[in-house]
């Protein structure tokens, strides 16, 4: 599994876009980039995943650089309920997830 | 549609004791994985069960064992508890993917908080 590097913490104003970066320079060609988040006292929740192309769903957008060495998770209009720890995971295994320490996102009013 | 459920919510044990944690997967899911999350850390994969067999295992000692029942529910057993076993234990479920390519998101339960004193 690819080693990922994320900032320890970030702040974002409510209503603004939250852009969470992730470096995964060792990712191999068949490894996906997955994003999960964990709200306090809950289990992790799937957000989005991608291989090469940018992806968008109802929760977020995922932008992957052309060389696949980094990606950015975008929450377009952050709310207080988006305050959580966000994990970026580089893995072929969809069902054996290797979590790092993630980015603690604090959304403030 | 019931999601993943875990019991108990909290548990306090003494060093050297044994503990059993329980998980019921989301309806329609037949594969259960267990994770350990120490305070301030991300979850660490323990093992995965499908068809009542352990299919994958992370870097955990044999003190950690599991079981899956015909109704797909699962148990995690930890013997000879150490202080370092204090953590949040998470259960996740998916349909079985096997060796086929594809993606299933993992659905996590709320976890069991184990404290070893």
Coordinates of C-alpha atoms in Angstrom, one line a residue:
Chain A
X1 CA 0.0 0.0 0.0
X2 CA 1.1 3.5 -0.8
X3 CA 2.4 5.7 2.0
X4 CA 0.3 8.9 2.3
X5 CA 1.2 12.2 3.9
X6 CA -1.5 14.6 5.1
X7 CA -1.3 17.8 7.2
X8 CA -2.1 17.2 10.8
X9 CA -4.9 19.8 11.0
X10 CA -6.7 22.4 8.9
X11 CA -9.4 25.1 9.6
X12 CA -12.1 26.2 7.3
X13 CA -14.9 28.8 7.6
X14 CA -18.4 27.5 7.3
X15 CA -19.8 27.9 3.7
X16 CA -16.3 28.1 2.2
X17 CA -14.6 25.3 0.2
X18 CA -12.4 23.0 2.2
X19 CA -9.4 21.7 0.2
X20 CA -7.6 18.8 1.9
X21 CA -4.3 17.7 0.3
X22 CA -2.7 14.3 0.3
X23 CA 0.7 13.2 -1.0
X24 CA 1.1 9.6 -2.2
X25 CA 4.3 9.7 -4.3
X26 CA 4.8 6.0 -4.0
X27 CA 1.4 5.0 -5.3
X28 CA 1.5 2.3 -7.9
X29 CA -0.5 2.2 -11.1
X30 CA -3.3 -0.1 -9.9
X31 CA -3.7 1.5 -6.4
X32 CA -6.8 3.6 -5.8
X33 CA -7.0 6.8 -3.7
X34 CA -9.7 6.4 -1.1
X35 CA -11.0 9.1 1.3
X36 CA -12.8 8.3 4.5
X37 CA -13.7 10.6 7.3
X38 CA -14.4 10.0 11.0
X39 CA -16.6 12.2 13.0
X40 CA -16.0 12.2 16.7
X41 CA -17.2 9.1 18.5
X42 CA -18.3 7.4 15.2
X43 CA -16.8 4.9 12.8
X44 CA -15.2 6.0 9.6
X45 CA -17.4 6.9 6.7
X46 CA -16.6 6.5 3.0
X47 CA -16.5 9.7 1.0
X48 CA -15.0 9.1 -2.4
X49 CA -12.3 7.2 -4.4
X50 CA -10.5 7.5 -7.7
X51 CA -7.8 6.0 -9.8
X52 CA -6.7 8.5 -12.4
X53 CA -9.6 10.7 -13.3
X54 CA -11.2 13.4 -11.2
X55 CA -14.3 12.2 -9.4
X56 CA -17.3 14.0 -7.9
X57 CA -20.3 12.7 -5.9
X58 CA -22.9 14.3 -3.6
X59 CA -20.4 14.7 -0.8
X60 CA -17.2 15.8 -2.4
X61 CA -14.8 16.1 -5.4
X62 CA -11.5 14.4 -5.7
X63 CA -8.8 15.9 -7.8
X64 CA -5.8 13.6 -8.7
X65 CA -2.7 15.1 -10.3
X66 CA -1.7 13.7 -13.7
X67 CA 1.4 12.0 -12.2
X68 CA -0.9 10.6 -9.4
X69 CA 1.6 11.6 -6.7
X70 CA -0.9 13.8 -4.9
X71 CA -4.6 14.5 -4.7
X72 CA -7.0 17.0 -3.1
X73 CA -10.4 16.3 -1.5
X74 CA -12.7 19.2 -2.0
X75 CA -15.8 19.8 0.2
X76 CA -17.4 22.6 -1.8
X77 CA -19.4 24.3 0.9
X78 CA -18.2 23.1 4.3
X79 CA -20.7 23.0 7.2
X80 CA -20.1 22.5 10.9
X81 CA -21.1 18.8 10.5
X82 CA -18.0 18.4 8.3
X83 CA -15.7 18.8 11.3
X84 CA -14.0 15.4 11.4
X85 CA -10.7 13.6 10.8
X86 CA -10.2 12.9 7.1
X87 CA -8.1 9.9 6.0
X88 CA -6.5 9.6 2.6
X89 CA -5.6 6.0 1.7
X90 CA -3.7 4.6 -1.2
X91 CA -4.5 1.0 -1.8
X92 CA -5.4 -1.8 -4.3
X93 CA -7.3 -3.5 -1.6
X94 CA -10.7 -2.0 -1.3
X95 CA -11.4 -4.1 1.8
X96 CA -8.1 -3.9 3.8
X97 CA -7.7 -0.3 4.5
X98 CA -4.4 1.1 5.8
X99 CA -5.2 4.3 7.7
X100 CA -2.7 6.9 8.6
X101 CA -3.3 9.6 11.2
X102 CA -5.3 11.8 8.8
X103 CA -6.1 15.5 8.8
X104 CA -8.3 17.0 11.5
X105 CA -10.6 19.5 9.8
X106 CA -12.2 22.1 12.0
X107 CA -15.0 24.1 10.4
X108 CA -15.8 27.3 12.3
X109 CA -18.9 29.6 12.1
Chain B
X1 CA -32.1 -0.8 6.8
X2 CA -30.0 -1.6 9.9
X3 CA -26.4 -0.6 9.6
X4 CA -23.4 -2.2 11.3
X5 CA -24.1 -2.8 15.0
X6 CA -21.5 -3.6 17.7
X7 CA -21.8 -4.6 21.3
X8 CA -21.0 -3.7 24.0
X9 CA -20.5 0.0 23.6
X10 CA -18.0 0.2 26.4
X11 CA -16.0 -2.4 28.3
X12 CA -13.5 -2.3 31.2
X13 CA -11.3 -5.3 31.7
X14 CA -8.2 -6.1 33.8
X15 CA -4.8 -7.1 32.5
X16 CA -4.6 -10.8 31.8
X17 CA -8.4 -11.2 31.2
X18 CA -10.1 -12.3 28.0
X19 CA -12.7 -10.3 26.1
X20 CA -15.2 -10.9 23.4
X21 CA -16.6 -8.2 21.2
X22 CA -19.6 -8.7 18.8
X23 CA -20.6 -7.3 15.4
X24 CA -23.6 -7.6 13.2
X25 CA -22.9 -6.6 9.6
X26 CA -25.1 -4.4 7.5
X27 CA -28.0 -6.2 5.8
X28 CA -26.9 -7.9 2.6
X29 CA -23.2 -8.0 3.6
X30 CA -21.4 -11.2 4.2
X31 CA -17.8 -10.0 4.9
X32 CA -16.7 -8.6 8.2
X33 CA -13.4 -6.8 9.0
X34 CA -12.1 -5.7 12.4
X35 CA -9.9 -2.7 13.1
X36 CA -8.2 -1.4 16.3
X37 CA -8.0 2.3 16.8
X38 CA -5.7 3.6 19.6
X39 CA -6.2 7.1 20.9
X40 CA -5.1 9.7 18.4
X41 CA -4.3 7.1 15.7
X42 CA -6.0 5.9 12.6
X43 CA -7.7 2.4 12.6
X44 CA -5.4 -0.5 12.1
X45 CA -6.6 -3.6 10.2
X46 CA -6.8 -6.8 12.4
X47 CA -8.4 -9.4 10.2
X48 CA -11.3 -10.1 7.8
X49 CA -13.8 -13.0 7.8
X50 CA -15.8 -14.4 5.0
X51 CA -17.7 -17.8 4.9
X52 CA -16.7 -18.3 8.5
X53 CA -13.0 -18.3 7.6
X54 CA -10.2 -15.7 8.2
X55 CA -9.3 -14.4 4.8
X56 CA -6.8 -11.7 5.5
X57 CA -4.9 -10.7 8.6
X58 CA -2.9 -7.6 9.7
X59 CA 0.1 -7.5 11.9
X60 CA -1.5 -8.6 15.2
X61 CA -0.5 -11.4 17.5
X62 CA -2.3 -14.7 17.9
X63 CA -3.9 -13.3 21.1
X64 CA -6.4 -11.7 18.7
X65 CA -8.7 -14.3 17.2
X66 CA -12.1 -14.2 15.6
X67 CA -15.1 -16.1 14.5
X68 CA -17.9 -15.7 12.0
X69 CA -21.3 -17.3 12.3
X70 CA -23.6 -18.6 9.6
X71 CA -25.7 -15.4 9.8
X72 CA -22.5 -13.4 9.0
X73 CA -22.2 -11.9 12.4
X74 CA -18.8 -12.0 13.9
X75 CA -16.9 -12.0 17.2
X76 CA -13.4 -10.6 18.1
X77 CA -11.7 -12.3 21.0
X78 CA -8.6 -11.0 22.7
X79 CA -6.8 -13.2 25.2
X80 CA -4.3 -12.2 27.9
X81 CA -5.2 -8.5 27.7
X82 CA -2.4 -6.0 27.9
X83 CA -2.7 -2.3 28.8
X84 CA -1.8 -1.5 25.2
X85 CA -4.9 -3.3 24.0
X86 CA -7.0 -0.3 25.3
X87 CA -8.6 1.1 22.1
X88 CA -11.7 1.6 20.1
X89 CA -12.5 -1.6 18.2
X90 CA -14.3 -1.1 14.9
X91 CA -16.2 -3.6 12.8
X92 CA -16.7 -3.0 9.1
X93 CA -18.8 -4.9 6.6
X94 CA -19.0 -5.2 2.8
X95 CA -20.3 -7.8 0.3
X96 CA -17.5 -10.3 -0.6
X97 CA -15.3 -9.0 -3.5
X98 CA -12.8 -11.8 -3.7
X99 CA -10.3 -11.5 -6.5
X100 CA -12.6 -9.7 -8.9
X101 CA -11.9 -6.0 -9.6
X102 CA -14.3 -3.5 -8.3
X103 CA -15.1 -1.5 -5.3
X104 CA -17.3 -1.8 -2.2
X105 CA -17.3 0.9 0.4
X106 CA -16.7 -0.3 3.9
X107 CA -19.5 0.4 6.3
X108 CA -18.2 0.9 9.8
X109 CA -20.0 0.4 13.1
X110 CA -19.7 2.9 16.0
X111 CA -17.1 0.7 17.7
X112 CA -16.6 -0.8 21.2
X113 CA -14.4 1.2 23.6
X114 CA -12.2 -1.2 25.5
X115 CA -10.3 -0.1 28.5
X116 CA -7.7 -2.4 30.1
X117 CA -6.6 -1.5 33.7

